[in-house]
PDB file of C-alpha atoms in Angstrom:
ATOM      1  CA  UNK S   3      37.980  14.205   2.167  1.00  0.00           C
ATOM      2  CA  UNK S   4      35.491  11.929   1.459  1.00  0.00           C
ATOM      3  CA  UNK S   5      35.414   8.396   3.394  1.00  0.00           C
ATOM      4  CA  UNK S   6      34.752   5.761   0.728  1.00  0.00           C
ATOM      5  CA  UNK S   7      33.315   3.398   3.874  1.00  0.00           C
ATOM      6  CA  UNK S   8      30.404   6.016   4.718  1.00  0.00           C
ATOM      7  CA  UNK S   9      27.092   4.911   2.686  1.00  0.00           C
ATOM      8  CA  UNK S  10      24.770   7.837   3.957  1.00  0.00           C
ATOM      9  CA  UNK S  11      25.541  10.679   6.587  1.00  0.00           C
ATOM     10  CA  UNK S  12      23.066  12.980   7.899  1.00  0.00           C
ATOM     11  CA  UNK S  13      24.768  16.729   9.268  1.00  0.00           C
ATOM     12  CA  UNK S  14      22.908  18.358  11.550  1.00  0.00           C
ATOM     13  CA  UNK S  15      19.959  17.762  10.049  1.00  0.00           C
ATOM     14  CA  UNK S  16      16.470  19.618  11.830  1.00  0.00           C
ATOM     15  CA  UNK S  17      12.826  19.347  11.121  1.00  0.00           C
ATOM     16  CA  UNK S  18      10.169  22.050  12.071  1.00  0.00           C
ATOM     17  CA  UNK S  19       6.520  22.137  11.969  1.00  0.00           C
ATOM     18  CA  UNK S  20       5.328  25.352  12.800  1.00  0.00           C
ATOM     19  CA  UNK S  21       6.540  25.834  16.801  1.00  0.00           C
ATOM     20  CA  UNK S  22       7.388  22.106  16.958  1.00  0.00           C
ATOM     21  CA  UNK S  23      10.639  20.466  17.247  1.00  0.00           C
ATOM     22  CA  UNK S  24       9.999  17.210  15.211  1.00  0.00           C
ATOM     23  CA  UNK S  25      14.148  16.393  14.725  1.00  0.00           C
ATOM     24  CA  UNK S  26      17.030  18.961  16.244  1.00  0.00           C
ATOM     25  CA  UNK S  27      20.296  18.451  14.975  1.00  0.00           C
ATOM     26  CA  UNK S  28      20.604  14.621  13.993  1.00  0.00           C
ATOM     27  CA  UNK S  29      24.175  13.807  12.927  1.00  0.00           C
ATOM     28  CA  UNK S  30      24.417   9.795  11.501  1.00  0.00           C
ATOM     29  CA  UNK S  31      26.533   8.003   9.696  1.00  0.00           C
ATOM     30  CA  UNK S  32      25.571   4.874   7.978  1.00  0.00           C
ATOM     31  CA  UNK S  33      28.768   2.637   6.613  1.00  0.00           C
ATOM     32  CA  UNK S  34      28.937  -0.073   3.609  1.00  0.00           C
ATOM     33  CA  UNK S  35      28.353  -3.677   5.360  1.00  0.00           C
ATOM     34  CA  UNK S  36      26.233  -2.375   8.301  1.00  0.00           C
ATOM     35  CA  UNK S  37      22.710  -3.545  10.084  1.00  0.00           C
ATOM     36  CA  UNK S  38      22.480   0.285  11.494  1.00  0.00           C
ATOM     37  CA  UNK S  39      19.404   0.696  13.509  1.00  0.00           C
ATOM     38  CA  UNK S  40      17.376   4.134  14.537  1.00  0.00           C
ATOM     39  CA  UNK S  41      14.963   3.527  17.592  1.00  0.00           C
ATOM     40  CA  UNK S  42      13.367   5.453  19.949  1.00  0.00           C
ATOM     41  CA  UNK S  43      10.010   5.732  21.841  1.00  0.00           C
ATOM     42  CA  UNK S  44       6.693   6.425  20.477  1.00  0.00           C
ATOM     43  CA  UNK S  45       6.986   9.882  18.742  1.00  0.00           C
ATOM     44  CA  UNK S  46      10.632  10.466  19.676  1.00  0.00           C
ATOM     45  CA  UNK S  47      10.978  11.781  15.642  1.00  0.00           C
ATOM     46  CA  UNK S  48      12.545   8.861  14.199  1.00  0.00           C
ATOM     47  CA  UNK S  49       9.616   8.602  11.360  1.00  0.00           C
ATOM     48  CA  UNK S  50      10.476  12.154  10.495  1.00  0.00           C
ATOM     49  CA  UNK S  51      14.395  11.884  10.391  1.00  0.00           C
ATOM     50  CA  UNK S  52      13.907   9.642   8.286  1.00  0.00           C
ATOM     51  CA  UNK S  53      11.828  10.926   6.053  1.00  0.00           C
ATOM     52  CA  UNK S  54      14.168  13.794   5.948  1.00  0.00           C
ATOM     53  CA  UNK S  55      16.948  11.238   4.662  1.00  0.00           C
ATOM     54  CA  UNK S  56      14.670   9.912   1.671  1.00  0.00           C
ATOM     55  CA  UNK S  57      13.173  12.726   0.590  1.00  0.00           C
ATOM     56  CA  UNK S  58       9.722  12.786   1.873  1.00  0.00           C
ATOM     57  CA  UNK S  59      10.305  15.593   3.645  1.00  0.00           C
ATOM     58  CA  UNK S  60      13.361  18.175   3.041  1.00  0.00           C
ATOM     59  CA  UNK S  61      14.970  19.162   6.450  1.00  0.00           C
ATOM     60  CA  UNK S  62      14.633  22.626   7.895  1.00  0.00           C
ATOM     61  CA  UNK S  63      18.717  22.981   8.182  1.00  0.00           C
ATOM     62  CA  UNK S  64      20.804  20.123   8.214  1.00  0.00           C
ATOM     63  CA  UNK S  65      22.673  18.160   5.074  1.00  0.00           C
ATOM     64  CA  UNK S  66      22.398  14.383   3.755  1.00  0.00           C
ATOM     65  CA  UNK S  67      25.031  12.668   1.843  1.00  0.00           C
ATOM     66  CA  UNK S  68      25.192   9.604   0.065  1.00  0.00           C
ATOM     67  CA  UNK S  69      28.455   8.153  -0.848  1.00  0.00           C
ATOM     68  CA  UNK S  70      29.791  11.625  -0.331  1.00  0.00           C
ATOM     69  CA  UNK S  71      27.290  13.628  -2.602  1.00  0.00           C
ATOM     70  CA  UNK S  72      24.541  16.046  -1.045  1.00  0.00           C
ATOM     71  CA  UNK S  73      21.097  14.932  -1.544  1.00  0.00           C
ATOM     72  CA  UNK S  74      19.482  17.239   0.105  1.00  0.00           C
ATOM     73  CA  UNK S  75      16.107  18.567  -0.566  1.00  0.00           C
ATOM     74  CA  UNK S  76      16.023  15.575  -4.035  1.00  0.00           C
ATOM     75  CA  UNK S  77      12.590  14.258  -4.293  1.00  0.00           C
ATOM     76  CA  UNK S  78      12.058  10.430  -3.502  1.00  0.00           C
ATOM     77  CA  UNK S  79      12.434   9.158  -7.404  1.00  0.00           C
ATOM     78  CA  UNK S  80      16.100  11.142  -7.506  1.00  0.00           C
ATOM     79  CA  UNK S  81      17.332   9.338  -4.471  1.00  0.00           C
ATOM     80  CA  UNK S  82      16.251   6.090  -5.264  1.00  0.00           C
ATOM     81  CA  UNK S  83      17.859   6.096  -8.686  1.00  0.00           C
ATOM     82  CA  UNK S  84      20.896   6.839  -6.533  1.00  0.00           C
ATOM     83  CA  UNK S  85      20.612   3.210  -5.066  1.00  0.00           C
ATOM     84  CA  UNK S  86      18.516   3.992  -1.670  1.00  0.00           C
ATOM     85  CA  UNK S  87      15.446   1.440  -1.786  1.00  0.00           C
ATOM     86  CA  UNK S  88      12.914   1.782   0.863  1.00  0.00           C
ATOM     87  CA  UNK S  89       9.992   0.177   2.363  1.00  0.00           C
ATOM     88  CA  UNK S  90       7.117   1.074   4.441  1.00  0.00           C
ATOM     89  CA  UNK S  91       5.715  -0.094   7.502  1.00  0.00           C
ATOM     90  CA  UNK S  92       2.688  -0.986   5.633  1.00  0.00           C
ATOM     91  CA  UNK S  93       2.678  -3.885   3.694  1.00  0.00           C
ATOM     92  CA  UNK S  94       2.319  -2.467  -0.395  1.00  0.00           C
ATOM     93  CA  UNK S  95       1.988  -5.397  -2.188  1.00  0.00           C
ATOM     94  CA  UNK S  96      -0.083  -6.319  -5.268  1.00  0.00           C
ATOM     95  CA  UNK S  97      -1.696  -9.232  -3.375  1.00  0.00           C
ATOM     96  CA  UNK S  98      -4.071 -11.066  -6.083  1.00  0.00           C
ATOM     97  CA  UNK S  99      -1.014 -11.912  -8.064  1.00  0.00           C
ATOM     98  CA  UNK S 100       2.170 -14.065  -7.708  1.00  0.00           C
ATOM     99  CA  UNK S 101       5.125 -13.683  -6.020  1.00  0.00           C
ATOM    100  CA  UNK S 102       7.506 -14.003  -8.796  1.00  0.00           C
ATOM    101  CA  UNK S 103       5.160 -11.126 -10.276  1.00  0.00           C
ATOM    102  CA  UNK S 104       5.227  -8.632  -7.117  1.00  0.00           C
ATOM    103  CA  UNK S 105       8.811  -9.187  -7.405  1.00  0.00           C
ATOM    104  CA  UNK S 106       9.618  -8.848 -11.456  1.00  0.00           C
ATOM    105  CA  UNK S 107       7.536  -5.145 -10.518  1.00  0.00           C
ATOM    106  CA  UNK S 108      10.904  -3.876  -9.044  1.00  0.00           C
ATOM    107  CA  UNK S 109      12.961  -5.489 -11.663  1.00  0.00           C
ATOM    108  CA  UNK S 110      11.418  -2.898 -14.251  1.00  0.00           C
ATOM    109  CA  UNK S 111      13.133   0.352 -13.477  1.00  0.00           C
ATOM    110  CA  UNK S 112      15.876  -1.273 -15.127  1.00  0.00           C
ATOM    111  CA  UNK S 113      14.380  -2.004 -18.564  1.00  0.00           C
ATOM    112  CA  UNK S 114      13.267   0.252 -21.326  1.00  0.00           C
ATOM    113  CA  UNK S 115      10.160  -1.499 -22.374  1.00  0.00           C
ATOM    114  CA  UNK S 116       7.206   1.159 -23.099  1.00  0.00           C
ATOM    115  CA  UNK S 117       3.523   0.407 -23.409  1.00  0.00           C
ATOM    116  CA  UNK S 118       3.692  -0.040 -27.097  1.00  0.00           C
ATOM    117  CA  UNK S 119       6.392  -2.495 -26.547  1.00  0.00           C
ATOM    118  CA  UNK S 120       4.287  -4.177 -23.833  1.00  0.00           C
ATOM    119  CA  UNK S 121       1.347  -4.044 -26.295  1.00  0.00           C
ATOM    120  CA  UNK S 122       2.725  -5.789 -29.254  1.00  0.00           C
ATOM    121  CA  UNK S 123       5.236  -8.229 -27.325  1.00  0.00           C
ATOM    122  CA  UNK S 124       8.252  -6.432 -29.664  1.00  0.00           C
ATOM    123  CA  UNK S 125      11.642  -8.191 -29.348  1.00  0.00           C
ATOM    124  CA  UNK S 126      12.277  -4.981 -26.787  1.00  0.00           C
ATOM    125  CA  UNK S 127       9.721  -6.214 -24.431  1.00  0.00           C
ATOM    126  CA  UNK S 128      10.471 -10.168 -24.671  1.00  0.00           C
ATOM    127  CA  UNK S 129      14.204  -9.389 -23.619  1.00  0.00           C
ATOM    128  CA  UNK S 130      12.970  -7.218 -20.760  1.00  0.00           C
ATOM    129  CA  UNK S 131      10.492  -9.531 -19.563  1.00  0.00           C
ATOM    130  CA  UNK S 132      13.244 -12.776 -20.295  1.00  0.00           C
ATOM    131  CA  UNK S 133      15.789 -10.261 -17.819  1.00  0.00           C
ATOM    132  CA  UNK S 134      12.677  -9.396 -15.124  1.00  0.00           C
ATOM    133  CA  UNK S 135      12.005 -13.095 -14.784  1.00  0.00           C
ATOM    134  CA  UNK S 136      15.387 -14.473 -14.183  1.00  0.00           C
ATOM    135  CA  UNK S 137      16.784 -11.741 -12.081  1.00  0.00           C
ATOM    136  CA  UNK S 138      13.681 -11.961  -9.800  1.00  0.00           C
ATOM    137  CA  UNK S 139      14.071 -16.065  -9.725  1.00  0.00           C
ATOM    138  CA  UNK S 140      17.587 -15.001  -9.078  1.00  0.00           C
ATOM    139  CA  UNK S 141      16.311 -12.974  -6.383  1.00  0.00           C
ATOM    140  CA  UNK S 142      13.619 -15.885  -4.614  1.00  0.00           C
ATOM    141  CA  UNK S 143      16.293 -18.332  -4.922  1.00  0.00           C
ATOM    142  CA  UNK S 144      19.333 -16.773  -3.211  1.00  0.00           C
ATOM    143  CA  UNK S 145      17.034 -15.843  -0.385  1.00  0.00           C
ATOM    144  CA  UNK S 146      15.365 -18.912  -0.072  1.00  0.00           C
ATOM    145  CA  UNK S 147      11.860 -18.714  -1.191  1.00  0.00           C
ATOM    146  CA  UNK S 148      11.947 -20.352  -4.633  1.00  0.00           C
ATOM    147  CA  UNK S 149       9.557 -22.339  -3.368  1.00  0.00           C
ATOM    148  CA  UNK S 150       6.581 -19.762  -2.737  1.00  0.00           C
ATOM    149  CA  UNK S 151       7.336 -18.069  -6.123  1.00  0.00           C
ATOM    150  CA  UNK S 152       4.027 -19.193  -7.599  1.00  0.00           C
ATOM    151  CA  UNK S 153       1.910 -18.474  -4.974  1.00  0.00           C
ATOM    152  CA  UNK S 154      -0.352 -15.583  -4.506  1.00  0.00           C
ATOM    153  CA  UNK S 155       1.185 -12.795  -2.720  1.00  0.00           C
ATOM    154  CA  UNK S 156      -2.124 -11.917  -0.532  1.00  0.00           C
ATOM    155  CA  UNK S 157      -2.368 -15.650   0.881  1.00  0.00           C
ATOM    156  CA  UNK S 158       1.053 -15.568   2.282  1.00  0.00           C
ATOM    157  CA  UNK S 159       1.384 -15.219   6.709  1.00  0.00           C
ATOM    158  CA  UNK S 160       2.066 -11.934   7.098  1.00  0.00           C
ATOM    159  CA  UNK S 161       5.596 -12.427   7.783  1.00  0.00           C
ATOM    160  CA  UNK S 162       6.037 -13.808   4.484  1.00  0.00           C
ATOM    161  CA  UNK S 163       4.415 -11.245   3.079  1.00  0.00           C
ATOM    162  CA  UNK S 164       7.176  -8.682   4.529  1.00  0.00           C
ATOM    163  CA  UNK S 165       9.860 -10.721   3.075  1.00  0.00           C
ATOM    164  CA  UNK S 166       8.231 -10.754  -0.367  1.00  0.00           C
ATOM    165  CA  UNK S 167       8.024  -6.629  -0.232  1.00  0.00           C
ATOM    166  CA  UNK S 168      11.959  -6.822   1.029  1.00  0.00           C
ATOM    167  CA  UNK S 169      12.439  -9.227  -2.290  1.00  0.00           C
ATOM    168  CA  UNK S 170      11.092  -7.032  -4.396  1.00  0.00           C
ATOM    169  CA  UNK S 171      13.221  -4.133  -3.313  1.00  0.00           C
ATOM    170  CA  UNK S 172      16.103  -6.051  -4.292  1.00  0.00           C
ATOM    171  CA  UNK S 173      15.231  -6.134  -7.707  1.00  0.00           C
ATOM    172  CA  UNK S 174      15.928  -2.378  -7.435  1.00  0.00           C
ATOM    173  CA  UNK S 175      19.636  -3.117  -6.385  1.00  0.00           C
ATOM    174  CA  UNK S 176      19.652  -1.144  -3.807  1.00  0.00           C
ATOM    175  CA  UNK S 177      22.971   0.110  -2.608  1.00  0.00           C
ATOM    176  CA  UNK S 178      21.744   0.856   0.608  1.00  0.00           C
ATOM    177  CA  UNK S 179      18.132  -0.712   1.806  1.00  0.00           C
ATOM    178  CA  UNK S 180      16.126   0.836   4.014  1.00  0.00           C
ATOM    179  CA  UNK S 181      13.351  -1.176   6.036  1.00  0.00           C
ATOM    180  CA  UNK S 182      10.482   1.406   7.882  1.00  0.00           C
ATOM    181  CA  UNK S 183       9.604  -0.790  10.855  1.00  0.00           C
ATOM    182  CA  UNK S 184       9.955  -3.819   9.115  1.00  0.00           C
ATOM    183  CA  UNK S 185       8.533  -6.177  12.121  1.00  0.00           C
ATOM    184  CA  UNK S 186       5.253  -3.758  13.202  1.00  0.00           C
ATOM    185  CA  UNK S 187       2.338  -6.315  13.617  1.00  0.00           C
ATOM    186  CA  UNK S 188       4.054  -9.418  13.681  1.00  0.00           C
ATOM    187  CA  UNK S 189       4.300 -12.384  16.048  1.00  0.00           C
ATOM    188  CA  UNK S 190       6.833 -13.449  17.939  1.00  0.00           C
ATOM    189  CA  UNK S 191       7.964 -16.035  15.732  1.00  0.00           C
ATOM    190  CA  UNK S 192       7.748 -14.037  13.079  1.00  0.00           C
ATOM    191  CA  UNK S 193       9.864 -11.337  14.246  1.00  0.00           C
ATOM    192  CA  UNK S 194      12.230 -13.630  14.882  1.00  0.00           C
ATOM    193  CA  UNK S 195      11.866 -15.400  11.122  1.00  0.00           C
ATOM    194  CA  UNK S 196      12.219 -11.471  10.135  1.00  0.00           C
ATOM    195  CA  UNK S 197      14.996 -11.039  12.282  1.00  0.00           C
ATOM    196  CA  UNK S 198      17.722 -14.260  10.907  1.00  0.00           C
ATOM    197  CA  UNK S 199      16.027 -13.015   7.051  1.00  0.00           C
ATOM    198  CA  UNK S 200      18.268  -9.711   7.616  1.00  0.00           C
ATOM    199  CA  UNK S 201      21.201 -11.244   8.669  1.00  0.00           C
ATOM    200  CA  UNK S 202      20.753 -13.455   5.338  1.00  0.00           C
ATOM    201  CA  UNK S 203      20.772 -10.194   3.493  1.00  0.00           C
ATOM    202  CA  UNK S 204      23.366  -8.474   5.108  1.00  0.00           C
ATOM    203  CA  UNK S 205      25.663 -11.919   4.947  1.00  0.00           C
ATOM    204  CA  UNK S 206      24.635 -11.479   1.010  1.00  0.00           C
ATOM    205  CA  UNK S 207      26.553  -7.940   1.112  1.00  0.00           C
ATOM    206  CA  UNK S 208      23.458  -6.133   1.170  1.00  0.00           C
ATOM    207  CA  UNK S 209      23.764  -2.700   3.586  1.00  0.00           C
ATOM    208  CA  UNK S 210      20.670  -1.909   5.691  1.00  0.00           C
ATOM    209  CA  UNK S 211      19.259   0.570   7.639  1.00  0.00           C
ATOM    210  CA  UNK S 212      16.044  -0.409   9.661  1.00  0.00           C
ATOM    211  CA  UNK S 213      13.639   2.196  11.540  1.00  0.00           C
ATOM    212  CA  UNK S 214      12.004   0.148  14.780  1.00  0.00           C
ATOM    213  CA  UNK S 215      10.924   0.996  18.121  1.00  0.00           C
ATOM    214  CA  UNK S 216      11.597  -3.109  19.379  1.00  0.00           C
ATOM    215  CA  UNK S 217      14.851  -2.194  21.467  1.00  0.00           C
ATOM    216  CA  UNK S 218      15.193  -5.864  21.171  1.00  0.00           C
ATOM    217  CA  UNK S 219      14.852  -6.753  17.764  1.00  0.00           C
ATOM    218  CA  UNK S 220      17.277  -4.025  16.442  1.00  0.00           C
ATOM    219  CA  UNK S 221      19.241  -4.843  19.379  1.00  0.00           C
ATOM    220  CA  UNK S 222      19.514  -8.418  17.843  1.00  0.00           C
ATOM    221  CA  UNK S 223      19.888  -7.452  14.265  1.00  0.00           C
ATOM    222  CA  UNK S 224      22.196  -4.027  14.147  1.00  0.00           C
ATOM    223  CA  UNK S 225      26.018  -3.663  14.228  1.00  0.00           C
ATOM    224  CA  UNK S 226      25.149  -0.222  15.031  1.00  0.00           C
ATOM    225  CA  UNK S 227      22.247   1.850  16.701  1.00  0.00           C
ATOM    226  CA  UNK S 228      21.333   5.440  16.510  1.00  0.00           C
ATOM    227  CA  UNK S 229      18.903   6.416  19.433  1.00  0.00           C
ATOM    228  CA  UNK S 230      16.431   9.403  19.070  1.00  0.00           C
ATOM    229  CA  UNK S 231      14.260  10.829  22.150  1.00  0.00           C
ATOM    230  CA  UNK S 232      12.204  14.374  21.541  1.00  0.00           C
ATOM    231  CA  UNK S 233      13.570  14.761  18.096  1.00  0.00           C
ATOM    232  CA  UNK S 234      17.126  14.685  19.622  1.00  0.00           C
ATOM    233  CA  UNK S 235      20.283  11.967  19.167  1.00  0.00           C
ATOM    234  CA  UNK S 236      21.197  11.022  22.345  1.00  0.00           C
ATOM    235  CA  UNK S 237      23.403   8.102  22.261  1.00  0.00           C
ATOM    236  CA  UNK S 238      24.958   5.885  18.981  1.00  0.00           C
ATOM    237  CA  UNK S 239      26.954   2.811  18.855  1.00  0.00           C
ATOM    238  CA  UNK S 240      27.222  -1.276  19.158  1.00  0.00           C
ATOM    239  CA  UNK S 241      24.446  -2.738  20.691  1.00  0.00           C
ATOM    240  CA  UNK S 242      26.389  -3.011  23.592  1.00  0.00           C
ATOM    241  CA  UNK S 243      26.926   0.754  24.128  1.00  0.00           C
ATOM    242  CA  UNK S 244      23.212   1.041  23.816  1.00  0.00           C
ATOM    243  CA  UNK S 245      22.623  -1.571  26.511  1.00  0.00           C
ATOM    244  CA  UNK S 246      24.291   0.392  28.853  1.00  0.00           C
ATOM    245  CA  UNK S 247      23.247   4.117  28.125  1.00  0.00           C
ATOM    246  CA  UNK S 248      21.605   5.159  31.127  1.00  0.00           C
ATOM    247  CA  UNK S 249      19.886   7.952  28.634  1.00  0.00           C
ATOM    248  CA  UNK S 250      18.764   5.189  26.741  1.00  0.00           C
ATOM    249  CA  UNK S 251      17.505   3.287  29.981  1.00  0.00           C
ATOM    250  CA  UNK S 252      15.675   6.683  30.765  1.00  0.00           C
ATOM    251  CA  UNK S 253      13.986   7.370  27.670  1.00  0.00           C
ATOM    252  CA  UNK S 254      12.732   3.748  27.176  1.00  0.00           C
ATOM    253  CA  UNK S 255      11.764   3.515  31.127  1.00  0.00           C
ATOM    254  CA  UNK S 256      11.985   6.796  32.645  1.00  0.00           C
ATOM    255  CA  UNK S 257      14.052   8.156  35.449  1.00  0.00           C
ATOM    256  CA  UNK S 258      14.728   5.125  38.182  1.00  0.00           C
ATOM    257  CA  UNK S 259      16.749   2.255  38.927  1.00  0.00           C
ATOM    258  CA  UNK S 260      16.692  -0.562  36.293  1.00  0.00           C
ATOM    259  CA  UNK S 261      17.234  -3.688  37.879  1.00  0.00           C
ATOM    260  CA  UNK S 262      17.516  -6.925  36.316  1.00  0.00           C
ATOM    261  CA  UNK S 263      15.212  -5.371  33.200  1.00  0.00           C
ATOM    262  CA  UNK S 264      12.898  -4.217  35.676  1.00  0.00           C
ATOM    263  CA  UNK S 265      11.991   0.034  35.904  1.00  0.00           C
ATOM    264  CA  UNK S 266      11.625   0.721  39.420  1.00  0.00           C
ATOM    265  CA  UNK S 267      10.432   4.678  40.191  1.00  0.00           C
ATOM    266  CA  UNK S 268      12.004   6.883  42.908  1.00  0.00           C
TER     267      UNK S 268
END
């Protein structure tokens, strides 16, 4: 029976190259309402398992569901009709034009304006573009940057810049969003801004699933935390759980004692 509460599950789910290893039997289960983080060293396989979950790559054996229907082996487009939005850890935006632009971009998968619509401004295209613009005003304003909608994406701090990619997957309505190491390259204030921003969104009923190798900042942001080493799962909970994981203390600071944060070797 399927559990209405689980938004995407992942059964067993293995990537090979060749002789290598990449994931090994990941089971996850992401639920409606949660900050669920995946972290992990450098090259641990978390890039890959997740791939395997949107479609970028389809898993060697292994099963994803989402809300209880296999998606295995769907390309990208499929699975993000489905309600899975995703970003990357680089920045995509279309930086020598506004805001309120990069952002009406998303809103377009939901309209059925063609070029020869677009071309002669039919009554088609006017409603579409009327709908792009206030949903994506809809969009700036509930999360607080109204303000910047005018401005050109490109001269935006980078932070902001992140937050106007996130806004513009919203204009997907995602059912589940899915951030690919949303804070790589930022400050510390920054990851912090980034940080308080997700909490908005989740506080706004939005589910998320974020991809980060910051123990701290996912340890901050996530309800729940899935940790990968060598392709493997080896621990998943509350942040607190993860705190305490000695495998997790191991594969973030080797074998030792950890004392007061500190790694101290045998």
């Amino acid at each position: 029976m399927t559990d209405r509460h689980v938004l995407l599950e992942s059964r067993g789910v293995c990537k090979y190259f060749a002789g290598l290893k990449a994931v090994e039997m990941v089971d996850m289960r992401v639920n409606r309402g949660d900050v669920f983080g995946i972290i992990g060293p450098n090259g641990a396989g978390k890039t890959t398992f997740f791939n395997c979950c949107t479609g970028i790559y389809p898993p060697t054996k292994g099963d994803v569901f989402f809300e209880g229907e296999r998606i295995t082996n769907l390309a990208p487009e499929q699975i993000a009709r489905r309600g899975i939005t995703r970003t990357f850890q680089n920045i995509q935006l279309f930086k020598f034009m506004s805001v309120l632009d990069n952002v009406k971009i998303g809103c377009h998968i939901n309209t059925k304006t063609g070029m020869l619509d677009a071309m002669l401004h039919t009554k088609r295209y006017r409603r579409d573009e009327k709908f792009a613009v206030e949903r994506s005003l809809e969009i700036l304003n509930d999360i607080g940057m109204y303000e910047v909608r005018d401005t050109m994406a490109g001269t935006l701090p980078y932070g902001m810049q992140r937050k106007v990619e996130i806004a513009r997957a919203l204009a997907l309505k995602p059912k589940l969003l899915l951030l690919d190491e949303p804070a790589a390259g930022m400050n510390p204030l920054e990851t912090h801004s980034l940080m308080e921003f997700i909490k908005l969104l989740n506080r706004k009923d939005y589910s998320i699933l974020v991809i980060e190798h910051d123990m701290k900042f996912v340890m901050n942001a996530c309800n729940r935390i899935l940790v990968i080493n060598f392709g493997q799962r080896i621990a998943e909970g509350t942040p607190e759980e993860i705190r305490g994981n000695q495998l997790v203390r191991e594969a973030y600071f080797g074998k030792g004692l950890i004392v007061e944060g500190v790694s101290r070797h045998a």
